[in-house]
Every structure is written in structure tokens, then in C-alpha cells.
XYZ file of C-alpha atoms in Angstrom:
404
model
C 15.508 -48.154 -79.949
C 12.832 -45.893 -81.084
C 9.905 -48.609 -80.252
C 11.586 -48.664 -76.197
C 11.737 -44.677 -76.613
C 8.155 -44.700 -77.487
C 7.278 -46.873 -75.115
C 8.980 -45.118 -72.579
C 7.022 -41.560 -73.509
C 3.857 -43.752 -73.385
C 4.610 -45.102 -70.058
C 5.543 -41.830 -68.961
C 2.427 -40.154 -69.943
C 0.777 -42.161 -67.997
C 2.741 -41.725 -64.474
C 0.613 -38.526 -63.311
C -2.932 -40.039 -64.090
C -1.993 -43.410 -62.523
C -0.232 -41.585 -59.219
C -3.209 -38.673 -59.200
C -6.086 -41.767 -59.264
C -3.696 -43.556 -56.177
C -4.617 -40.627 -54.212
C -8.250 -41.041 -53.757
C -8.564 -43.341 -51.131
C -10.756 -46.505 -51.587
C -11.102 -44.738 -55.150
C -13.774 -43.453 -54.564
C -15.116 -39.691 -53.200
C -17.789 -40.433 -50.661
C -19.591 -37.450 -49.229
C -22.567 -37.857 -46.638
C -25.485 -35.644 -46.301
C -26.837 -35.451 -42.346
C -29.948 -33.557 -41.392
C -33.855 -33.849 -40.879
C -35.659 -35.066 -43.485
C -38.845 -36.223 -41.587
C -39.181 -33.757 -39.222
C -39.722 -29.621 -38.298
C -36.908 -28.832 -40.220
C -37.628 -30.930 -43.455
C -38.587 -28.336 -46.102
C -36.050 -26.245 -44.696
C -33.080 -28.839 -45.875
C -34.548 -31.932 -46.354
C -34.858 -33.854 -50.012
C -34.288 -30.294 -51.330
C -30.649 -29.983 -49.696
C -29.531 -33.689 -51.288
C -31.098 -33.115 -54.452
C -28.736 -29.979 -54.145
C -25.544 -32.123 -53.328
C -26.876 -34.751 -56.230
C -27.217 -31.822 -58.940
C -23.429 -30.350 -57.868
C -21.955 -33.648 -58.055
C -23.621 -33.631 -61.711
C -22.672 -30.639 -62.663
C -19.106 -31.154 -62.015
C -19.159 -34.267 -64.224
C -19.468 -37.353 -61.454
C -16.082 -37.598 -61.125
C -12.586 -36.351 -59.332
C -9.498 -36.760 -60.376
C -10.542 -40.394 -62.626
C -12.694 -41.442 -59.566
C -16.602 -41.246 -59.426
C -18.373 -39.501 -56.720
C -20.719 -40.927 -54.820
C -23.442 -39.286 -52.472
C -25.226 -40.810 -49.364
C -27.598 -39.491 -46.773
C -29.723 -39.907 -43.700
C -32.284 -38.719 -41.637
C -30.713 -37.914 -37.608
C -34.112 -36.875 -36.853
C -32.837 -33.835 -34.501
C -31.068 -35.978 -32.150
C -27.341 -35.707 -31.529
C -26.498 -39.291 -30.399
C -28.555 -40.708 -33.566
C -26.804 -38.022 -35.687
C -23.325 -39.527 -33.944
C -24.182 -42.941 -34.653
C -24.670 -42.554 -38.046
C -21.621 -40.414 -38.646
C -19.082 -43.021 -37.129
C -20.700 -45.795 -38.902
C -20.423 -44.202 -42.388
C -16.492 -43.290 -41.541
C -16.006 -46.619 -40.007
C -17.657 -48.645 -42.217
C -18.545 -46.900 -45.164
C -15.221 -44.993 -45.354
C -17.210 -41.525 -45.955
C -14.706 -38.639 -46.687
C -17.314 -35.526 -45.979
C -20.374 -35.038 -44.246
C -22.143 -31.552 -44.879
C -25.419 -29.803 -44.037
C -25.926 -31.097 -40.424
C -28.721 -29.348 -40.065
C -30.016 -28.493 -36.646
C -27.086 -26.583 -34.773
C -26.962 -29.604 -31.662
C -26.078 -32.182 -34.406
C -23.843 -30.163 -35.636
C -21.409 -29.995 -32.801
C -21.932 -33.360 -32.153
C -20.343 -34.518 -35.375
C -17.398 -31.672 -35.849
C -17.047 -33.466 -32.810
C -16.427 -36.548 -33.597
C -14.853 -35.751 -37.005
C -12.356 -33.553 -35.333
C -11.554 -37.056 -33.826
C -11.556 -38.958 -37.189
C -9.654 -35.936 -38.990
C -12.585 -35.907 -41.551
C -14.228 -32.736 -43.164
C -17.572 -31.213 -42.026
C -19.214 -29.007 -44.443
C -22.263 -26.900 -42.171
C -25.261 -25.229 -44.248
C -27.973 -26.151 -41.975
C -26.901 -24.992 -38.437
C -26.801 -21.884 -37.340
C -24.576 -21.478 -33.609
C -21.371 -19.386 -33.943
C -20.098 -22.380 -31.833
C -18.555 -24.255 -35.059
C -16.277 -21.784 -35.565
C -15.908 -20.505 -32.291
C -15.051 -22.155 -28.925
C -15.624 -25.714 -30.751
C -14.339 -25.146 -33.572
C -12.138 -27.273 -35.981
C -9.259 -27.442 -38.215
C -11.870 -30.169 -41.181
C -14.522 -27.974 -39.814
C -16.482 -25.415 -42.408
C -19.685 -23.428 -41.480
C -20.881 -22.082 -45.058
C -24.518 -20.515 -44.993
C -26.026 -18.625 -42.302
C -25.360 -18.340 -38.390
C -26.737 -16.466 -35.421
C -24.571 -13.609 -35.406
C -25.514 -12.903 -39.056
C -29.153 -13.507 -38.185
C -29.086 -10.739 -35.396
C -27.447 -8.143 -37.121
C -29.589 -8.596 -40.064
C -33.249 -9.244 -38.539
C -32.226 -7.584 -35.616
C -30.214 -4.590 -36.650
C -33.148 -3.486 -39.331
C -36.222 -3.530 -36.720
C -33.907 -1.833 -33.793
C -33.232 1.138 -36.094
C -36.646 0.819 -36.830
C -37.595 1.941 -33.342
C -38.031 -1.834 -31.923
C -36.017 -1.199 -28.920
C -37.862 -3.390 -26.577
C -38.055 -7.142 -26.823
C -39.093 -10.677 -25.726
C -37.886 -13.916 -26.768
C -39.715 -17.239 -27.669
C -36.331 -19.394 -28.113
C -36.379 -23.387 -28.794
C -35.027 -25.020 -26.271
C -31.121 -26.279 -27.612
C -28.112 -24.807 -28.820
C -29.214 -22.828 -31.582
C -32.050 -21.037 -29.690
C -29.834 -19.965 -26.931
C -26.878 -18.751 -29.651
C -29.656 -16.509 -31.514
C -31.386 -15.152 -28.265
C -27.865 -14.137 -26.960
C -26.922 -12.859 -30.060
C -29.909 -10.571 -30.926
C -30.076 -9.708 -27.201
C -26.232 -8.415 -27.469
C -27.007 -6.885 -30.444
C -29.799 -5.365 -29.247
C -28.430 -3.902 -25.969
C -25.632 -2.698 -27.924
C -27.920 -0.485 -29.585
C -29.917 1.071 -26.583
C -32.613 -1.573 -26.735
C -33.148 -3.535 -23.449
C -34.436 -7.337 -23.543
C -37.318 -7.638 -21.552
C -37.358 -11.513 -20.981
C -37.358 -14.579 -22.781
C -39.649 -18.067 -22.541
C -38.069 -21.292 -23.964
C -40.338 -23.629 -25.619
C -39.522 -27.385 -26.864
C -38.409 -28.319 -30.335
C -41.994 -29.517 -32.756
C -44.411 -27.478 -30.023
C -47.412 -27.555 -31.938
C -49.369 -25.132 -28.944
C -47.555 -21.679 -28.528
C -50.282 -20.173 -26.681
C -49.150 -19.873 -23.401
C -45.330 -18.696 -24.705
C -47.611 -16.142 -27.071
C -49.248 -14.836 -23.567
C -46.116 -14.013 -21.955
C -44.296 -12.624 -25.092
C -47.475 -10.431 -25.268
C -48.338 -9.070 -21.554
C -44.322 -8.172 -21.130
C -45.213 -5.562 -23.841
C -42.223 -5.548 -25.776
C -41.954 -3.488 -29.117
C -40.722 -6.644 -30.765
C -41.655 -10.573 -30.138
C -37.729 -12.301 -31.460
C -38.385 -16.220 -32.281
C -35.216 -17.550 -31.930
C -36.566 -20.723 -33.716
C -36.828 -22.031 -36.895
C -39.194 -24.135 -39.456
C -42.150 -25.373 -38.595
C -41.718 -24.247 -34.805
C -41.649 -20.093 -36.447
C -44.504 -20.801 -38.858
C -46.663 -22.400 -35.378
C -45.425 -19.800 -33.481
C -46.738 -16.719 -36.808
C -49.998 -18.813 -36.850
C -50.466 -18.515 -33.144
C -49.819 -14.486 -32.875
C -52.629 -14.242 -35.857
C -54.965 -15.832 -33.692
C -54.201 -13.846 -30.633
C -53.947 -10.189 -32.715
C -50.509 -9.692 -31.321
C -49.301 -8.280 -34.100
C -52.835 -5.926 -34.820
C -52.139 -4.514 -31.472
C -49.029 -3.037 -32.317
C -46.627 -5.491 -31.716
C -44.043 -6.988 -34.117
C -42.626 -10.096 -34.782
C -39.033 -10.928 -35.946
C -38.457 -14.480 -38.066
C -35.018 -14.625 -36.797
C -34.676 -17.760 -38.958
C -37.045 -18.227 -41.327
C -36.798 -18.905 -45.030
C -38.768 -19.143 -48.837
C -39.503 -22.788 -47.723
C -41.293 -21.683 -44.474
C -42.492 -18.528 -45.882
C -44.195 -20.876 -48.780
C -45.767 -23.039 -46.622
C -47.108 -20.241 -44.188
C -48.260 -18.245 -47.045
C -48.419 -14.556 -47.888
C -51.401 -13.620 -46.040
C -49.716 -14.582 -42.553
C -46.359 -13.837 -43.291
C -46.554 -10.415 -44.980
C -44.361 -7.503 -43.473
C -41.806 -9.835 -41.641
C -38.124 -9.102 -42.016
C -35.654 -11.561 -42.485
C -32.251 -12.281 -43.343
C -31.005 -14.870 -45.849
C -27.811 -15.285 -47.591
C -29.664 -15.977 -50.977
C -33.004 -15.882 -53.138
C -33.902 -17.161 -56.454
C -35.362 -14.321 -57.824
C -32.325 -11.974 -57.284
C -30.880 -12.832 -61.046
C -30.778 -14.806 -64.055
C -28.212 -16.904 -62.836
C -30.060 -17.354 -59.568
C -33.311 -17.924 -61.635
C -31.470 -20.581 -63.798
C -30.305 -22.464 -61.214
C -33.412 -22.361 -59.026
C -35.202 -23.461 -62.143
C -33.017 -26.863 -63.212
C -32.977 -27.636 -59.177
C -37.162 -26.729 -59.311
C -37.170 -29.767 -61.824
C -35.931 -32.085 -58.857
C -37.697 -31.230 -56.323
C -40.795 -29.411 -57.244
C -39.699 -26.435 -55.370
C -38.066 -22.984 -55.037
C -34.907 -23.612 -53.143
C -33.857 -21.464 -49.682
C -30.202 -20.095 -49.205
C -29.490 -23.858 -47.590
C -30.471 -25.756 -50.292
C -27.850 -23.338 -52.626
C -25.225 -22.894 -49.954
C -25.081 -26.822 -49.565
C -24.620 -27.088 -53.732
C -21.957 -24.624 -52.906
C -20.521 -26.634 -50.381
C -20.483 -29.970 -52.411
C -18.992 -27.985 -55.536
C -16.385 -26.460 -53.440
C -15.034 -29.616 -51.572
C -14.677 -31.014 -54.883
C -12.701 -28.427 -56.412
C -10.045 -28.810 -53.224
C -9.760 -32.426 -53.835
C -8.928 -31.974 -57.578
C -6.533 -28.689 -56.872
C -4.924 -30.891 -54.068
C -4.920 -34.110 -56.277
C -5.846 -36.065 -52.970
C -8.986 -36.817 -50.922
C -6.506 -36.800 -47.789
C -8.210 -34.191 -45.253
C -5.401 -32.446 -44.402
C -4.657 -31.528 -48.097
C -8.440 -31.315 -48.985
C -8.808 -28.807 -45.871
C -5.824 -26.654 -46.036
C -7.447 -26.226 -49.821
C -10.806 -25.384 -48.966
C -9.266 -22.555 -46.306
C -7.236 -20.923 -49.459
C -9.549 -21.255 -52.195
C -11.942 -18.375 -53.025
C -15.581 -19.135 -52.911
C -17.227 -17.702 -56.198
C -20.646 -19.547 -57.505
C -23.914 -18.912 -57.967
C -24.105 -19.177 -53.883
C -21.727 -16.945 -53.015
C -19.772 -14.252 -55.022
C -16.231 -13.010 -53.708
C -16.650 -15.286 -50.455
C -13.507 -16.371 -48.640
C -12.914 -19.120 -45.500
C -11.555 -17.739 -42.430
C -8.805 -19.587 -40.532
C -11.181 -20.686 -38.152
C -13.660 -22.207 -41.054
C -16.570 -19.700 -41.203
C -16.727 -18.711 -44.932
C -17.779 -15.053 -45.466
C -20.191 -13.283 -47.641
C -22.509 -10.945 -48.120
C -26.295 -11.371 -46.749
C -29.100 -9.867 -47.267
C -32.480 -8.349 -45.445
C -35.574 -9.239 -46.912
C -39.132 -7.998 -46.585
C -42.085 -10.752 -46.853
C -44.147 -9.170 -49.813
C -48.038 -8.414 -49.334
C -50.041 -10.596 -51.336
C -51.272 -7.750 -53.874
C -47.411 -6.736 -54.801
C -46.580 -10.767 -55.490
C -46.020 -11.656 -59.248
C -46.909 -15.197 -58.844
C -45.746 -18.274 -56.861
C -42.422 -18.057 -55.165
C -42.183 -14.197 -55.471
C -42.103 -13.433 -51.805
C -39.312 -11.365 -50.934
C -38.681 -7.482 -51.398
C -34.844 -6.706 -51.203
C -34.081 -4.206 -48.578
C -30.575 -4.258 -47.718
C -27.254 -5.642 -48.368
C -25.632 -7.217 -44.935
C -21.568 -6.369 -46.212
C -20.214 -9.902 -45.316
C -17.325 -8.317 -42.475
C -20.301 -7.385 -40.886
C -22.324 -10.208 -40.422
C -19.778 -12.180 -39.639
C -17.505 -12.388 -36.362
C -14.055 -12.074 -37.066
C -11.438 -14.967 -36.222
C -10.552 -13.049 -33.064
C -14.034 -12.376 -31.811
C -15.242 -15.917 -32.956
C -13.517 -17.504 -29.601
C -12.386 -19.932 -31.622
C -8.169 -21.321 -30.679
C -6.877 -21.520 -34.367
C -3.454 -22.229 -32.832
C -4.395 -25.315 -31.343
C -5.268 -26.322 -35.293
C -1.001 -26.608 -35.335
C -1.215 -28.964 -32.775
């Protein structure tokens, strides 16, 4: 009797591991990182962003509830319908639970899309439109890092205050560019600016000079390149050369981070404001993280290479406080669950998926106030998160339709 009463305790004790492992499906936890790894946008997610994903999955032991974790990724190379392809094939055939950065804000859409369709979980640190969690948003869909509206009323609210009332646009020619012009414009306008025009240019132009030309005879205060990567560092390089900015006029990185700032250098980047959501240098904890992710990948990282760490860390706590990799579950976790990490402190997810948090205007240092290598940015102001971020009810987005 007491051997089958042991037995029974044993077998018992065993019941919630054994159920809580039946709930991972395939057992396994497959997540997916999307973006450009060969192109404009490379150092700005790239490598960097899945050595990111590879040192969270790490970190939180390479496993969920008994099951491992394991990590994927691809190059879309910009393009929506490669970025699509790849997407269905990994949850078709690869049976992929996540996918997350989705860099370039075209892709992005493109795959909510379709995993709106497949009820699977999109994770965006990479792309910036308001779109994700606006009129195309989703109930698996999460936009974690950056997006235009925070851009513009960082970047854009500092230099308007500043007395840059009048500006011109160089935009790149796709979803994001248009979402950051119109925002800044807005923002802009809203603020007794006026927008004086705007010239679209294609993504990778390597020759700016004729978009330069018009941005400089409109005479606007304030030249706003609503682009990103290598496109704003061509774009910096090509006002140098023409003395825009030694005849008075300023520019505005709308989106431009430590990776781009890095490669563009000190001497041609000094003096520009910009807006990121985080920077190495801002603490110890920042410092200690950017150091062991340094190791990796032989770089500082940018607010996207932390935010998608964040990301990765945060799906996996929802799977192991739902006990499931199930969307549904997983989702309905990652909407309730504080967001508190070295990424973000005090965020929370809004119903329509855009996490919020503070961000933060930065000033490009000169080169005689830099303490070394990757000390580029002087703090200026805090961006208070309900501020840079459009509320549910301004975001456009139908988060009754999510109960459908």
C-alpha cells in the first residue's frame, strides 16, 4: 500500500511538467528574425539585431517551459513579397511561432499581414510607420522600439521650439518615408511652422545632389530626412559638400542612430538632433549590456539592437507565464505583462500592440567633447512615453475587430 501511495505521489509530481511540456507545440519555441542584413539598413539591425535575439535566448537559459529555443533568420533584402515568401515558408514549413524585427516599415505590414492570417505573433523593432498599430493593426501584432510619431515629436518638436519653423523634406520613397514626412509636417504645422515642400528620393540613392538643390533653394529653416541608414548618412555627406548647413541651414536625422552616426563619424555628424529610445552610455546597466553584446558583434549596439533583446526576452516570459506557445495565450500575455529590462523601464503594451516608453533627444557630440569611441551622444531631453506615443484612440487602429 505505501509502495502504490508512493508511486502515486511520484506519478503525480510529474502531471504538471509532463502537461506544461505538451503545450509547446512541435516542442520546440521557434522564433524568426526578418530584416536587411545586406543592404542600407544593415548596421542599423542587421547581424547586430540577431546576435541580440541569440544573447536573450541565452540569457534566459535556452529553454521554455522544458523545451529549447531555437532562433532563425533571413535577409528580405527590403522587398515585401521576398519578406512574404520567407515568412509563410518558415510558418508553413518550418512551423515558426514568432517573427520580430522586420525591419524596413513596407515589410513590416506585409508580414503582420500575413500573420494576422496565420494567427502568429509579430514582434516590430525595426520599422517605424504608426500603421502597425494603427489602421493595420493586429491582435499577434507588437511594435516595440521607435515609430514616426515618436520621431517627430522628438527631432521635430526640439528644432521647432528652436526657431526651425520652416521646412523641406527629402523622404524615401515607401511607407515609412511618407509616415515620418506626414508626421513631422503635422507636428510641425501644429506648432506655427509651415512645410515648404518635400522631394522623394529612391531607397540606396547613392547621388542626393539634385534632392540637396531643391531642399536648399526652397530656403527652409530646417532640411527633415525622412530616411534612414545609409540613405541619411549619403544624404549628411552630400549637404557637407554643398555648405548647406554653413549657410545657415539645418538638418534634422529624423531616423538616425549610434550605428549610422559611427559610420558617418563625428566630424560630419556633429550638432544633429535625434531621437532614440536608448544609448549605451546612459548607465551601468546599459554599459554592461552593451559591453557582453560588444563581444558578439564588435560593436556598440543602437536602441534596435536592445529593443529587439527586449522583444525576444519578453515573448518568452508570456510563453512561460501562459505555460503555452499557443498565440492567443502567448498574445493576450504579452498585452498584460509589464515591460521592465534593460530596454525599457516601466513600459506597458497598449490594446492595440504599441508598447510605450520613454524616449529620449540626443545631441551628436563635437569631436573635442568625445571621450573615446562610441561616446557620441549628449542627453538633452526626456520624451515622457504618453507623449511620444499616439494613444489607442488616435492610433486609428479597430481594437474591437480584435473580438472578432
Amino acid at each position: 500500500m505505501k509502495l502504490l501511495l508512493a508511486g502515486s505521489v511520484a506519478a503525480a509530481a510529474l502531471v504538471p511538467a509532463t502537461v506544461g511540456a505538451q503545450e509547446i507545440s512541435n516542442d520546440v519555441v521557434k522564433i524568426g528574425i526578418l530584416n536587411d542584413q545586406s543592404g542600407v539598413y544593415a548596421d542599423f539591425g542587421g547581424q547586430s539585431s540577431v546576435e541580440a535575439a541569440k544573447m536573450a535566448i541565452d540569457d534566459f537559459g535556452g529553454e521554455v517551459l522544458g523545451k529549447p529555443i531555437e532562433l532563425i533568420s533571413a535577409d528580405h533584402q527590403n522587398k515585401a513579397d521576398i519578406a512574404s515568401n520567407i515568412a509563410r515558408e518558415w510558418y508553413d514549413v518550418q512551423n515558426v511561432d514568432a517573427i520580430m524585427e522586420l525591419t524596413t516599415s513596407s515589410v513590416a505590414l506585409a508580414v503582420q499581414g500575413l500573420s494576422r492570417e496565420k494567427e502568429k505573433i509579430t514582434i516590430v523593432t525595426g520599422a517605424a510607420t504608426t500603421e502597425l498599430t494603427g489602421k493595420q493593426c493586429s491582435p499577434y501584432g507588437f511594435h516595440w522600439v521607435y515609430d514616426t510619431h515618436a520621431l517627430a515629436v522628438g527631432t521635430g518638436g526640439a528644432l521647432v521650439k528652436a526657431g526651425g519653423d520652416t521646412w523641406f523634406f527629402l523622404t524615401a520613397d515607401y511607407a515609412f518615408g511618407y509616415s515620418l514626412e506626414e508626421q513631422t509636417g503635422n507636428f510641425v504645422k501644429e506648432n506655427g511652422g509651415e512645410v515648404l515642400g518635400a522631394v522623394r528620393h529612391p531607397l540606396g540613392t547613392t547621388d542626393f545632389s539634385s534632392f540637396l538643390l531643391q531642399a536648399q533653394s526652397s530656403g527652409a529653416k530646417v532640411i527633415g530626412l525622412a530616411n534612414a541608414g545609409l540613405d541619411t548618412a549619403s544624404a549628411i555627406k552630400g549637404a557637407a559638400e554643398f555648405g548647406i548647413v554653413q549657410a545657415g541651414q539645418k538638418l534634422a536625422g529624423l531616423l538616425f542612430t549610434l550605428a549610422e552616426v559611427h559610420g558617418l563619424g563625428l566630424e560630419a555628424a556633429q550638432g544633429l538632433n535625434l531621437t532614440e529610445g536608448w544609448y549605451w552610455n546612459q548607465s551601468d546597466e546599459n554599459r554592461e549590456f552593451a559591453d557582453r553584446l560588444m563581444e558578439r558583434t564588435g560593436s556598440r549596439p543602437n536602441m534596435v539592437h536592445a529593443g529587439t533583446y527586449s522583444a525576444v526576452t519578453q515573448y518568452l516570459k508570456a510563453v512561460e507565464a501562459a505555460g503555452t506557445d499557443a498565440t492567443d495565450a502567448v498574445s493576450a500575455k504579452l498585452h498584460e505583462m509589464p515591460v521592465e529590462d534593460v530596454f525599457a523601464k516601466s513600459g506597458k503594451v497598449q490594446e492595440n500592440g504599441r508598447m510605450v516608453y520613454d524616449m529620449y533627444l540626443f545631441e551628436v557630440k563635437a569631436p573635442s567633447d568625445s571621450q573615446g569611441e562610441w561616446d557620441y551622444y549628449k542627453e538633452v531631453s526626456t520624451v515622457p512615453g504618453s507623449e511620444a506615443f499616439l494613444s489607442v484612440e488616435d492610433s486609428g487602429c479597430d481594437v474591437a475587430s480584435f473580438k472578432n
